[in-house]
Amino acid sequence: MKHNIVTAISAIALVLCGFAFWETGYVEIILGLIVFIYLVSTIYGSFQIKANYFVKSIHKGNKKSIALTFDDGPDPDVTPKILAILKEKGVKATFFVIGKKAELYPDLVRQIDEEGHIVANHSYSHNHLIGFFSKKRLSADLAHCNKAITIALGKSPIFFRPPFGVTNPRYAKVLKDLKMQSIGWSLRSFDTRAKNKYQLIEKVISNLKKRDIVLLHDNRAVTADALEDLIEHCFNKNIEIQPLSTIINKEPYETV
């Protein structure tokens, strides 16, 4: 919201300047600056989910606890290791699964659910060009992921995380039609770039705050290697880890 306001104020200011310089031959420059600011704001809003530029996403909880979220699974090698650690520590998390992987590993999806974790939608294809999908194709992709999860669990997810954190006006329309809630994050672990578990641990614990929604991935071995230490750090700092649905006060599945 604040980015929209800044953009609007900047545009208005430039328009006013344009009127002031209309007779002095600077109008083309002013109009060019307005277009430039609009384009920059739109690009920024598309690639920065936290800006809530096109889609209103939830990025933080409203309780003094945190939620762990995992994207890009289920993975037959890493997800079971992560589940084992979560079970041992008594921690519940949220898994934003890719639909085509959910179809390949429905038993893993069921295990996630049976062990008390939330299963959510992370698109069916996770296509690198998903930000350019038409509204019809995007809707079909998200609905296909919901179907894969529903087949495995008998219930349809409400939570959705846009792949790569990219949004656009089509996402807003599709999510409204599907009655889904976009979920962002307040702390990105960058576990996809971490060279070892110590780098990952340092990145998270040096930035972790209460109310954080933490972005991790359950298709990365380094994440599984670091997870126990991350959880222990939270315990030592009296930072409670709760399910995403609890800290944002929203139900994770469609009521049938």
Coordinates of N, CA and C in Angstrom, one line a residue:
M1 N 0.8 -1.2 0.0 CA 0.0 0.0 0.0 C 0.9 1.3 0.0
K2 N 1.9 1.3 0.9 CA 2.7 2.5 0.9 C 3.4 2.8 -0.4
H3 N 3.7 1.7 -1.2 CA 4.4 1.9 -2.5 C 3.4 2.5 -3.4
N4 N 2.1 2.1 -3.4 CA 1.1 2.7 -4.2 C 1.0 4.2 -3.9
I5 N 1.0 4.6 -2.6 CA 0.9 6.0 -2.2 C 2.0 6.8 -2.7
V6 N 3.2 6.2 -2.6 CA 4.4 7.0 -3.0 C 4.4 7.2 -4.5
T7 N 4.0 6.2 -5.2 CA 3.9 6.3 -6.7 C 2.9 7.3 -7.1
A8 N 1.7 7.3 -6.4 CA 0.7 8.3 -6.7 C 1.1 9.7 -6.5
I9 N 1.8 9.9 -5.3 CA 2.2 11.3 -4.9 C 3.3 11.7 -5.9
S10 N 4.2 10.8 -6.3 CA 5.2 11.2 -7.3 C 4.6 11.6 -8.6
A11 N 3.6 10.8 -9.0 CA 3.0 11.1 -10.3 C 2.3 12.5 -10.3
I12 N 1.6 12.7 -9.2 CA 0.8 14.0 -9.0 C 1.8 15.2 -9.0
A13 N 2.9 15.0 -8.3 CA 3.9 16.1 -8.2 C 4.5 16.4 -9.6
L14 N 4.8 15.3 -10.4 CA 5.3 15.5 -11.7 C 4.3 16.1 -12.6
V15 N 3.0 15.8 -12.5 CA 2.0 16.4 -13.3 C 1.9 17.9 -13.0
L16 N 2.0 18.2 -11.7 CA 1.9 19.7 -11.4 C 3.1 20.4 -11.9
C17 N 4.3 19.7 -11.9 CA 5.5 20.4 -12.5 C 5.3 20.5 -14.0
G18 N 4.6 19.5 -14.6 CA 4.4 19.6 -16.0 C 3.6 20.8 -16.4
F19 N 2.5 21.1 -15.6 CA 1.7 22.3 -15.8 C 2.6 23.6 -15.7
A20 N 3.5 23.5 -14.7 CA 4.3 24.7 -14.4 C 5.2 25.0 -15.6
F21 N 5.7 23.9 -16.2 CA 6.7 24.0 -17.2 C 6.1 23.9 -18.6
W22 N 4.8 23.9 -18.7 CA 4.1 23.6 -20.0 C 4.6 24.6 -21.0
E23 N 4.7 25.9 -20.6 CA 5.1 26.9 -21.6 C 6.6 27.0 -21.8
T24 N 7.3 26.3 -21.0 CA 8.8 26.4 -21.1 C 9.4 25.3 -21.9
G25 N 8.6 24.4 -22.5 CA 9.1 23.4 -23.3 C 9.6 22.1 -22.6
Y26 N 9.3 22.0 -21.3 CA 9.8 20.8 -20.6 C 8.7 19.7 -20.4
V27 N 7.6 19.9 -21.0 CA 6.4 19.0 -20.8 C 6.8 17.6 -21.3
E28 N 7.6 17.4 -22.4 CA 7.9 16.1 -22.8 C 8.8 15.4 -21.8
I29 N 9.7 16.1 -21.2 CA 10.5 15.5 -20.1 C 9.7 15.1 -18.9
I30 N 8.8 15.9 -18.5 CA 8.0 15.6 -17.3 C 7.1 14.4 -17.6
L31 N 6.5 14.4 -18.8 CA 5.6 13.2 -19.1 C 6.5 11.9 -19.2
G32 N 7.7 12.1 -19.7 CA 8.6 10.9 -19.8 C 8.9 10.4 -18.4
L33 N 9.2 11.3 -17.5 CA 9.5 10.9 -16.1 C 8.3 10.2 -15.4
I34 N 7.1 10.7 -15.7 CA 5.9 10.1 -15.2 C 5.8 8.7 -15.7
V35 N 6.0 8.5 -17.0 CA 5.9 7.1 -17.6 C 7.0 6.2 -17.0
F36 N 8.2 6.8 -16.8 CA 9.3 6.0 -16.2 C 9.0 5.6 -14.8
I37 N 8.4 6.5 -14.0 CA 8.1 6.2 -12.6 C 7.0 5.1 -12.6
Y38 N 6.0 5.2 -13.4 CA 5.0 4.2 -13.5 C 5.5 2.8 -13.8
L39 N 6.4 2.8 -14.8 CA 7.0 1.5 -15.3 C 7.8 0.9 -14.2
V40 N 8.7 1.7 -13.5 CA 9.5 1.2 -12.4 C 8.7 0.7 -11.3
S41 N 7.6 1.4 -10.9 CA 6.7 1.0 -9.8 C 6.0 -0.3 -10.2
T42 N 5.6 -0.4 -11.4 CA 4.9 -1.6 -11.8 C 5.8 -2.8 -11.8
I43 N 7.0 -2.7 -12.3 CA 8.0 -3.8 -12.2 C 8.3 -4.1 -10.8
Y44 N 8.6 -3.1 -10.0 CA 8.9 -3.4 -8.6 C 7.7 -4.1 -7.9
G45 N 6.5 -3.6 -8.2 CA 5.3 -4.3 -7.6 C 5.1 -5.7 -8.0
S46 N 5.5 -6.0 -9.2 CA 5.4 -7.4 -9.8 C 6.3 -8.3 -9.1
F47 N 7.5 -7.9 -8.8 CA 8.6 -8.8 -8.3 C 8.8 -8.7 -6.8
Q48 N 8.1 -7.8 -6.2 CA 8.2 -7.7 -4.7 C 6.8 -7.9 -4.1
I49 N 6.6 -9.2 -3.7 CA 5.3 -9.6 -3.2 C 4.9 -8.7 -2.0
K50 N 5.9 -8.3 -1.2 CA 5.7 -7.6 0.0 C 5.1 -6.2 -0.3
A51 N 5.2 -5.7 -1.5 CA 4.6 -4.4 -1.8 C 3.1 -4.4 -1.9
N52 N 2.5 -5.6 -2.0 CA 1.0 -5.8 -2.1 C 0.5 -4.9 -3.2
Y53 N 1.3 -4.8 -4.3 CA 1.0 -3.8 -5.4 C -0.3 -4.3 -6.2
F54 N -0.3 -5.6 -6.5 CA -1.4 -6.1 -7.3 C -2.3 -7.1 -6.4
V55 N -1.6 -7.8 -5.5 CA -2.3 -8.8 -4.7 C -2.0 -8.5 -3.2
K56 N -3.1 -8.5 -2.4 CA -2.9 -8.3 -1.0 C -2.5 -9.7 -0.4
S57 N -1.3 -9.8 0.0 CA -0.8 -11.0 0.6 C -0.6 -10.8 2.1
I58 N -0.5 -11.9 2.8 CA -0.2 -11.9 4.2 C 1.3 -12.2 4.4
H59 N 2.0 -11.3 5.0 CA 3.4 -11.5 5.2 C 3.9 -11.7 6.6
K60 N 3.0 -11.4 7.6 CA 3.4 -11.5 9.0 C 2.2 -12.0 9.8
G61 N 2.5 -12.6 10.9 CA 1.4 -13.1 11.8 C 1.0 -12.0 12.7
N62 N -0.1 -12.2 13.4 CA -0.6 -11.2 14.4 C -0.4 -11.7 15.8
K63 N 0.4 -12.7 16.0 CA 0.7 -13.2 17.3 C 2.2 -13.2 17.5
K64 N 2.6 -13.2 18.8 CA 4.1 -13.1 19.1 C 4.8 -14.5 19.0
S65 N 4.6 -15.1 17.8 CA 5.2 -16.3 17.5 C 5.5 -16.3 16.0
I66 N 6.2 -17.4 15.5 CA 6.5 -17.4 14.1 C 5.9 -18.7 13.4
A67 N 6.0 -18.7 12.1 CA 5.5 -19.8 11.4 C 6.6 -20.2 10.4
L68 N 6.9 -21.5 10.3 CA 7.8 -22.1 9.3 C 7.1 -22.5 8.1
T69 N 7.5 -22.1 6.9 CA 6.9 -22.5 5.7 C 7.9 -23.1 4.7
F70 N 7.5 -24.1 4.0 CA 8.4 -24.8 3.0 C 7.8 -24.8 1.6
D71 N 8.6 -24.4 0.7 CA 8.1 -24.3 -0.7 C 8.8 -25.4 -1.6
D72 N 8.2 -25.7 -2.7 CA 8.8 -26.5 -3.8 C 8.8 -28.0 -3.6
G73 N 8.2 -28.5 -2.6 CA 8.1 -29.9 -2.4 C 6.8 -30.5 -3.0
P74 N 6.5 -31.7 -2.7 CA 7.3 -32.6 -1.8 C 8.5 -33.2 -2.6
D75 N 9.5 -33.4 -1.8 CA 10.7 -34.0 -2.4 C 11.0 -35.4 -1.7
P76 N 11.2 -36.5 -2.5 CA 11.3 -37.8 -1.9 C 12.5 -38.0 -1.0
D77 N 13.5 -37.2 -1.2 CA 14.7 -37.3 -0.3 C 14.7 -36.3 0.9
V78 N 14.4 -35.1 0.6 CA 14.5 -34.1 1.6 C 13.2 -33.9 2.5
T79 N 12.1 -34.0 1.9 CA 10.8 -33.8 2.7 C 10.7 -34.8 3.9
P80 N 11.0 -36.1 3.7 CA 10.9 -37.0 4.9 C 11.9 -36.6 6.0
K81 N 13.1 -36.1 5.7 CA 14.0 -35.7 6.7 C 13.5 -34.5 7.5
I82 N 12.9 -33.6 6.8 CA 12.3 -32.4 7.4 C 11.2 -32.8 8.3
L83 N 10.3 -33.7 7.8 CA 9.2 -34.2 8.6 C 9.7 -34.9 9.9
A84 N 10.7 -35.6 9.8 CA 11.2 -36.3 10.9 C 11.7 -35.4 12.0
I85 N 12.4 -34.3 11.6 CA 12.9 -33.3 12.5 C 11.7 -32.6 13.2
L86 N 10.8 -32.2 12.4 CA 9.6 -31.5 12.9 C 8.8 -32.3 13.9
K87 N 8.7 -33.6 13.6 CA 8.0 -34.5 14.5 C 8.8 -34.7 15.8
E88 N 10.1 -34.8 15.7 CA 10.9 -35.0 16.9 C 10.8 -33.7 17.8
K89 N 10.8 -32.5 17.2 CA 10.8 -31.3 18.0 C 9.3 -30.8 18.3
G90 N 8.3 -31.5 17.8 CA 7.0 -31.2 18.1 C 6.5 -29.9 17.5
V91 N 7.0 -29.6 16.3 CA 6.8 -28.3 15.6 C 5.9 -28.6 14.3
K92 N 4.9 -27.7 14.1 CA 4.0 -27.8 13.0 C 4.4 -26.7 12.0
A93 N 4.4 -27.1 10.7 CA 4.8 -26.2 9.6 C 3.7 -26.2 8.5
T94 N 4.0 -25.4 7.5 CA 3.2 -25.3 6.3 C 4.0 -25.6 5.1
F95 N 3.5 -26.5 4.2 CA 4.2 -26.9 3.0 C 3.4 -26.4 1.8
F96 N 4.0 -25.5 1.0 CA 3.4 -25.0 -0.2 C 3.9 -26.0 -1.3
V97 N 3.1 -26.9 -1.7 CA 3.5 -27.9 -2.6 C 3.3 -27.6 -4.1
I98 N 4.1 -28.1 -4.9 CA 3.9 -28.0 -6.4 C 3.0 -29.1 -6.8
G99 N 2.0 -28.8 -7.6 CA 0.9 -29.8 -7.9 C 1.5 -31.0 -8.6
K100 N 2.4 -30.8 -9.6 CA 2.9 -32.0 -10.4 C 3.7 -32.9 -9.5
K101 N 4.3 -32.4 -8.4 CA 5.1 -33.2 -7.5 C 4.1 -33.9 -6.5
A102 N 3.0 -33.2 -6.2 CA 2.0 -33.8 -5.3 C 1.4 -35.0 -6.0
E103 N 1.2 -34.9 -7.3 CA 0.7 -36.1 -8.1 C 1.7 -37.3 -8.1
L104 N 3.0 -36.9 -8.1 CA 4.0 -38.0 -8.1 C 4.2 -38.6 -6.8
Y105 N 4.0 -37.8 -5.7 CA 4.3 -38.3 -4.4 C 3.1 -38.1 -3.4
P106 N 1.9 -38.6 -3.8 CA 0.7 -38.4 -2.9 C 0.9 -38.9 -1.5
D107 N 1.7 -40.0 -1.3 CA 1.9 -40.5 0.0 C 2.6 -39.5 0.9
L108 N 3.5 -38.8 0.3 CA 4.2 -37.7 1.1 C 3.3 -36.6 1.4
V109 N 2.4 -36.2 0.5 CA 1.4 -35.2 0.8 C 0.5 -35.6 2.0
R110 N 0.1 -36.9 1.9 CA -0.7 -37.4 3.0 C 0.1 -37.5 4.3
Q111 N 1.3 -37.8 4.3 CA 2.2 -37.8 5.5 C 2.3 -36.4 6.1
I112 N 2.5 -35.5 5.3 CA 2.5 -34.1 5.7 C 1.3 -33.7 6.5
D113 N 0.1 -34.1 5.9 CA -1.2 -33.8 6.5 C -1.4 -34.6 7.8
E114 N -1.1 -35.9 7.7 CA -1.3 -36.8 8.9 C -0.5 -36.4 10.1
E115 N 0.7 -35.8 9.9 CA 1.5 -35.4 11.0 C 1.2 -34.0 11.5
G116 N 0.1 -33.4 11.0 CA -0.4 -32.2 11.6 C 0.0 -30.9 10.9
H117 N 0.6 -31.0 9.7 CA 1.1 -29.8 9.0 C 0.1 -29.4 8.0
I118 N 0.2 -28.2 7.6 CA -0.7 -27.6 6.6 C -0.1 -27.9 5.2
V119 N -1.0 -28.3 4.2 CA -0.6 -28.4 2.8 C -1.3 -27.3 2.1
A120 N -0.5 -26.5 1.3 CA -1.0 -25.4 0.6 C -0.5 -25.4 -0.9
N121 N -1.1 -24.5 -1.6 CA -0.9 -24.5 -3.1 C 0.3 -23.6 -3.5
H122 N 1.2 -24.1 -4.3 CA 2.3 -23.4 -4.8 C 2.3 -23.4 -6.4
S123 N 1.2 -23.6 -6.9 CA 0.9 -23.8 -8.4 C 1.1 -25.2 -8.8
Y124 N 0.6 -25.6 -9.9 CA 0.8 -26.9 -10.4 C 2.1 -27.1 -11.2
S125 N 2.4 -26.1 -12.0 CA 3.6 -26.3 -12.9 C 4.9 -25.6 -12.4
H126 N 4.7 -24.6 -11.5 CA 5.9 -23.8 -11.1 C 6.7 -23.4 -12.3
N127 N 6.0 -23.0 -13.3 CA 6.7 -22.6 -14.6 C 7.4 -21.3 -14.4
H128 N 8.6 -21.2 -14.9 CA 9.4 -19.9 -14.8 C 8.6 -18.7 -15.5
L129 N 7.8 -19.1 -16.4 CA 7.0 -18.0 -17.2 C 5.6 -17.9 -16.6
I130 N 5.3 -18.4 -15.5 CA 3.9 -18.3 -15.0 C 3.4 -16.9 -14.8
G131 N 4.3 -16.0 -14.6 CA 3.9 -14.6 -14.5 C 3.4 -14.0 -15.8
F132 N 3.6 -14.7 -16.9 CA 3.1 -14.3 -18.2 C 1.9 -15.1 -18.6
F133 N 1.4 -16.0 -17.8 CA 0.2 -16.8 -18.1 C -1.0 -15.9 -18.3
S134 N -1.9 -16.3 -19.2 CA -3.2 -15.6 -19.3 C -4.0 -15.9 -18.1
K135 N -5.0 -15.2 -17.8 CA -5.9 -15.4 -16.7 C -6.5 -16.8 -16.7
K136 N -6.9 -17.3 -17.9 CA -7.5 -18.6 -18.1 C -6.4 -19.7 -17.7
R137 N -5.2 -19.5 -18.3 CA -4.2 -20.5 -18.0 C -3.7 -20.5 -16.6
L138 N -3.6 -19.4 -16.0 CA -3.2 -19.3 -14.6 C -4.3 -19.9 -13.7
S139 N -5.5 -19.6 -14.0 CA -6.6 -20.2 -13.2 C -6.6 -21.7 -13.3
A140 N -6.4 -22.3 -14.5 CA -6.3 -23.7 -14.7 C -5.1 -24.3 -13.9
D141 N -4.0 -23.6 -13.9 CA -2.8 -24.1 -13.2 C -3.1 -24.2 -11.7
L142 N -3.6 -23.2 -11.1 CA -3.8 -23.2 -9.7 C -4.9 -24.2 -9.3
A143 N -5.9 -24.3 -10.2 CA -7.0 -25.2 -9.9 C -6.5 -26.7 -10.0
H144 N -5.6 -26.9 -10.9 CA -5.0 -28.2 -11.1 C -4.2 -28.6 -9.9
C145 N -3.5 -27.7 -9.3 CA -2.8 -28.0 -8.0 C -3.8 -28.3 -6.9
N146 N -4.8 -27.5 -6.8 CA -5.8 -27.8 -5.8 C -6.4 -29.2 -6.0
K147 N -6.6 -29.6 -7.2 CA -7.2 -30.9 -7.5 C -6.2 -32.0 -7.0
A148 N -4.9 -31.8 -7.3 CA -3.9 -32.8 -6.9 C -3.9 -33.0 -5.4
I149 N -4.0 -31.9 -4.7 CA -4.0 -31.9 -3.2 C -5.3 -32.5 -2.7
T150 N -6.4 -32.2 -3.3 CA -7.7 -32.7 -2.9 C -7.8 -34.2 -3.1
I151 N -7.3 -34.7 -4.2 CA -7.2 -36.1 -4.5 C -6.5 -36.9 -3.4
A152 N -5.4 -36.2 -2.9 CA -4.5 -36.9 -1.9 C -5.1 -36.8 -0.5
L153 N -5.8 -35.6 -0.2 CA -6.2 -35.4 1.2 C -7.7 -35.4 1.4
G154 N -8.5 -35.2 0.3 CA -9.9 -35.1 0.4 C -10.3 -33.7 0.9
K155 N -9.5 -32.7 0.8 CA -9.8 -31.3 1.1 C -9.0 -30.4 0.3
S156 N -9.5 -29.2 0.0 CA -8.9 -28.3 -0.9 C -8.3 -27.1 -0.1
P157 N -7.1 -26.7 -0.5 CA -6.4 -25.6 0.2 C -6.9 -24.3 -0.1
I158 N -6.7 -23.4 0.9 CA -7.1 -21.9 0.7 C -5.8 -21.1 0.5
F159 N -4.7 -21.5 1.2 CA -3.5 -20.8 1.1 C -2.7 -21.0 -0.2
F160 N -2.2 -19.9 -0.7 CA -1.5 -20.0 -2.0 C -0.2 -19.1 -1.9
R161 N 0.9 -19.6 -2.4 CA 2.1 -18.7 -2.5 C 2.5 -18.6 -3.9
P162 N 2.5 -17.4 -4.5 CA 3.0 -17.3 -5.9 C 4.4 -17.7 -6.1
P163 N 4.6 -18.6 -7.1 CA 6.0 -19.0 -7.4 C 6.9 -17.7 -7.7
F164 N 8.1 -17.8 -7.1 CA 9.1 -16.7 -7.2 C 8.6 -15.4 -6.6
G165 N 7.5 -15.4 -5.9 CA 6.9 -14.2 -5.3 C 6.5 -13.1 -6.3
V166 N 6.2 -13.6 -7.6 CA 5.8 -12.7 -8.7 C 4.3 -12.6 -8.7
T167 N 3.8 -11.4 -8.8 CA 2.3 -11.2 -8.9 C 2.0 -10.2 -10.0
N168 N 0.7 -10.2 -10.4 CA 0.2 -9.3 -11.4 C -1.3 -9.2 -11.3
P169 N -1.9 -8.3 -12.0 CA -3.4 -8.2 -11.9 C -4.2 -9.5 -12.1
R170 N -3.6 -10.4 -13.0 CA -4.3 -11.6 -13.2 C -4.4 -12.5 -12.0
Y171 N -3.3 -12.5 -11.2 CA -3.3 -13.2 -9.9 C -4.5 -12.8 -9.0
A172 N -4.6 -11.5 -8.9 CA -5.7 -10.9 -8.1 C -7.1 -11.5 -8.5
K173 N -7.3 -11.5 -9.8 CA -8.6 -11.9 -10.3 C -8.8 -13.5 -10.1
V174 N -7.7 -14.2 -10.3 CA -7.8 -15.7 -10.2 C -8.0 -16.1 -8.7
L175 N -7.2 -15.5 -7.9 CA -7.4 -15.8 -6.4 C -8.7 -15.4 -5.9
K176 N -9.3 -14.4 -6.3 CA -10.6 -14.0 -5.9 C -11.6 -15.0 -6.4
D177 N -11.5 -15.4 -7.7 CA -12.4 -16.4 -8.2 C -12.3 -17.8 -7.5
L178 N -11.1 -18.2 -7.1 CA -10.9 -19.4 -6.5 C -11.0 -19.4 -5.0
K179 N -11.3 -18.2 -4.5 CA -11.4 -17.9 -3.0 C -10.2 -18.4 -2.2
M180 N -9.1 -17.9 -2.7 CA -7.8 -18.3 -2.1 C -7.1 -17.1 -1.5
Q181 N -6.2 -17.3 -0.5 CA -5.5 -16.3 0.1 C -4.0 -16.4 -0.2
S182 N -3.5 -15.3 -0.7 CA -2.0 -15.2 -1.0 C -1.2 -15.1 0.2
I183 N -0.2 -15.9 0.4 CA 0.7 -15.8 1.5 C 2.1 -15.5 1.1
G184 N 2.7 -14.4 1.6 CA 4.0 -14.1 1.4 C 5.0 -14.5 2.5
W185 N 5.9 -13.7 2.8 CA 6.8 -14.0 3.9 C 7.4 -12.7 4.4
S186 N 7.9 -12.7 5.7 CA 8.6 -11.6 6.2 C 10.1 -11.9 6.3
L187 N 10.5 -13.1 6.4 CA 11.9 -13.5 6.4 C 12.2 -14.6 5.4
R188 N 13.0 -14.2 4.5 CA 13.5 -15.1 3.4 C 14.8 -15.7 3.8
S189 N 14.9 -17.0 3.9 CA 16.1 -17.7 4.4 C 17.2 -17.7 3.3
F190 N 16.9 -17.6 2.1 CA 17.8 -17.7 1.0 C 18.5 -19.1 1.0
D191 N 17.8 -20.1 1.4 CA 18.4 -21.5 1.5 C 18.7 -22.0 0.1
T192 N 18.1 -21.4 -0.9 CA 18.4 -21.9 -2.3 C 19.8 -21.4 -2.7
R193 N 20.4 -20.5 -2.0 CA 21.7 -19.9 -2.3 C 22.8 -20.3 -1.2
A194 N 22.3 -20.8 -0.1 CA 23.3 -21.1 1.0 C 24.3 -22.2 0.6
K195 N 25.5 -22.0 0.8 CA 26.6 -22.9 0.5 C 26.7 -24.0 1.5
N196 N 26.3 -23.8 2.8 CA 26.3 -24.8 3.8 C 25.3 -24.4 4.9
K197 N 25.1 -25.3 5.8 CA 24.1 -25.1 6.8 C 24.4 -23.9 7.8
Y198 N 25.7 -23.6 8.0 CA 26.1 -22.5 8.9 C 25.7 -21.2 8.3
Q199 N 25.9 -21.0 7.0 CA 25.5 -19.8 6.3 C 24.0 -19.6 6.4
L200 N 23.3 -20.7 6.3 CA 21.8 -20.6 6.3 C 21.3 -20.2 7.8
I201 N 21.9 -20.9 8.7 CA 21.5 -20.7 10.1 C 21.8 -19.2 10.5
E202 N 23.0 -18.7 10.1 CA 23.3 -17.3 10.5 C 22.4 -16.3 9.8
K203 N 22.0 -16.6 8.6 CA 21.1 -15.7 7.8 C 19.7 -15.6 8.6
V204 N 19.2 -16.8 9.0 CA 17.9 -16.8 9.7 C 18.0 -16.2 11.1
I205 N 18.8 -16.7 11.9 CA 18.8 -16.3 13.3 C 19.2 -14.8 13.5
S206 N 20.0 -14.3 12.6 CA 20.4 -12.9 12.8 C 19.3 -11.9 12.4
N207 N 18.2 -12.4 11.7 CA 17.1 -11.6 11.3 C 15.8 -12.0 11.9
L208 N 15.7 -13.1 12.6 CA 14.5 -13.6 13.0 C 13.8 -12.7 14.1
K209 N 12.5 -12.5 13.9 CA 11.7 -11.7 14.9 C 10.4 -12.4 15.1
K210 N 9.8 -12.1 16.2 CA 8.4 -12.6 16.5 C 7.5 -12.1 15.4
R211 N 6.5 -12.9 15.1 CA 5.5 -12.6 14.0 C 6.0 -12.9 12.6
D212 N 7.2 -13.4 12.5 CA 7.8 -13.7 11.2 C 7.1 -14.9 10.5
I213 N 6.9 -14.8 9.2 CA 6.6 -16.0 8.4 C 7.9 -16.3 7.7
V214 N 8.5 -17.4 7.9 CA 9.8 -17.8 7.4 C 9.7 -18.6 6.2
L215 N 10.4 -18.2 5.1 CA 10.4 -18.9 3.8 C 11.6 -19.8 3.8
L216 N 11.3 -21.1 3.7 CA 12.3 -22.2 3.5 C 11.9 -23.1 2.3
H217 N 12.7 -24.1 2.0 CA 12.4 -25.0 0.9 C 12.7 -26.4 1.3
D218 N 11.7 -27.3 1.0 CA 11.9 -28.7 1.4 C 12.4 -29.6 0.3
N219 N 13.1 -28.9 -0.7 CA 13.8 -29.7 -1.7 C 15.3 -29.3 -1.7
R220 N 15.7 -28.8 -0.6 CA 17.2 -28.5 -0.4 C 17.7 -29.2 0.8
A221 N 18.8 -30.0 0.6 CA 19.4 -30.8 1.6 C 20.0 -29.9 2.7
V222 N 20.5 -28.7 2.3 CA 21.0 -27.8 3.3 C 20.0 -27.3 4.3
T223 N 18.7 -27.2 3.9 CA 17.6 -26.8 4.8 C 17.4 -27.9 5.8
A224 N 17.3 -29.1 5.4 CA 17.2 -30.2 6.3 C 18.3 -30.3 7.3
D225 N 19.5 -30.0 6.8 CA 20.7 -30.0 7.7 C 20.7 -28.9 8.8
A226 N 20.1 -27.8 8.4 CA 20.1 -26.7 9.3 C 18.8 -26.6 10.2
L227 N 17.8 -27.3 9.9 CA 16.5 -27.2 10.5 C 16.5 -27.4 12.0
E228 N 17.2 -28.4 12.5 CA 17.2 -28.7 13.9 C 17.8 -27.5 14.7
D229 N 18.9 -27.0 14.2 CA 19.6 -25.9 14.9 C 18.7 -24.6 14.9
L230 N 18.0 -24.4 13.8 CA 17.1 -23.3 13.7 C 16.0 -23.4 14.7
I231 N 15.4 -24.6 14.9 CA 14.3 -24.8 15.8 C 14.9 -24.6 17.3
E232 N 16.0 -25.2 17.5 CA 16.6 -25.1 18.9 C 16.9 -23.6 19.2
H233 N 17.3 -22.8 18.2 CA 17.5 -21.4 18.5 C 16.2 -20.7 18.9
C234 N 15.1 -21.1 18.2 CA 13.8 -20.5 18.6 C 13.5 -20.9 20.0
F235 N 13.7 -22.2 20.4 CA 13.4 -22.6 21.7 C 14.2 -21.9 22.8
N236 N 15.5 -21.7 22.5 CA 16.4 -21.0 23.4 C 16.0 -19.5 23.6
K237 N 15.5 -18.9 22.6 CA 15.1 -17.5 22.6 C 13.6 -17.3 23.0
N238 N 13.0 -18.4 23.4 CA 11.6 -18.4 23.8 C 10.7 -17.8 22.6
I239 N 11.1 -18.2 21.4 CA 10.2 -17.8 20.2 C 9.4 -19.0 19.9
E240 N 8.1 -18.9 20.1 CA 7.2 -20.0 19.8 C 7.0 -20.2 18.3
I241 N 7.0 -21.5 17.9 CA 6.7 -21.8 16.5 C 5.3 -22.4 16.4
Q242 N 4.4 -21.7 15.7 CA 3.0 -22.2 15.6 C 2.6 -22.4 14.1
P243 N 1.5 -23.1 13.9 CA 1.0 -23.3 12.5 C 0.7 -21.9 11.9
L244 N 0.9 -21.8 10.6 CA 0.6 -20.6 9.9 C -0.9 -20.1 10.1
S245 N -1.8 -21.1 10.1 CA -3.2 -20.7 10.3 C -3.5 -20.1 11.7
T246 N -2.7 -20.5 12.6 CA -2.8 -20.0 14.0 C -2.4 -18.5 14.1
I247 N -1.2 -18.2 13.5 CA -0.7 -16.9 13.7 C -1.3 -15.9 12.8
I248 N -2.1 -16.3 11.7 CA -2.8 -15.3 10.9 C -4.3 -15.4 11.1
N249 N -4.8 -16.4 11.9 CA -6.2 -16.5 12.2 C -7.0 -16.7 11.0
K250 N -6.6 -17.7 10.2 CA -7.3 -18.1 9.0 C -7.3 -19.6 8.8
E251 N -8.5 -20.1 8.3 CA -8.5 -21.5 8.1 C -7.8 -21.9 6.8
P252 N -7.0 -23.0 6.8 CA -6.2 -23.4 5.7 C -6.9 -24.1 4.6
Y253 N -8.1 -24.7 4.9 CA -8.8 -25.5 3.9 C -10.2 -25.0 3.7
E254 N -10.7 -25.3 2.5 CA -12.1 -24.9 2.1 C -13.1 -25.7 2.9
T255 N -14.1 -25.1 3.4 CA -15.1 -25.8 4.2 C -16.1 -26.5 3.2
V256 N -16.3 -27.8 3.4 CA -17.2 -28.5 2.4 C -18.6 -28.6 3.1

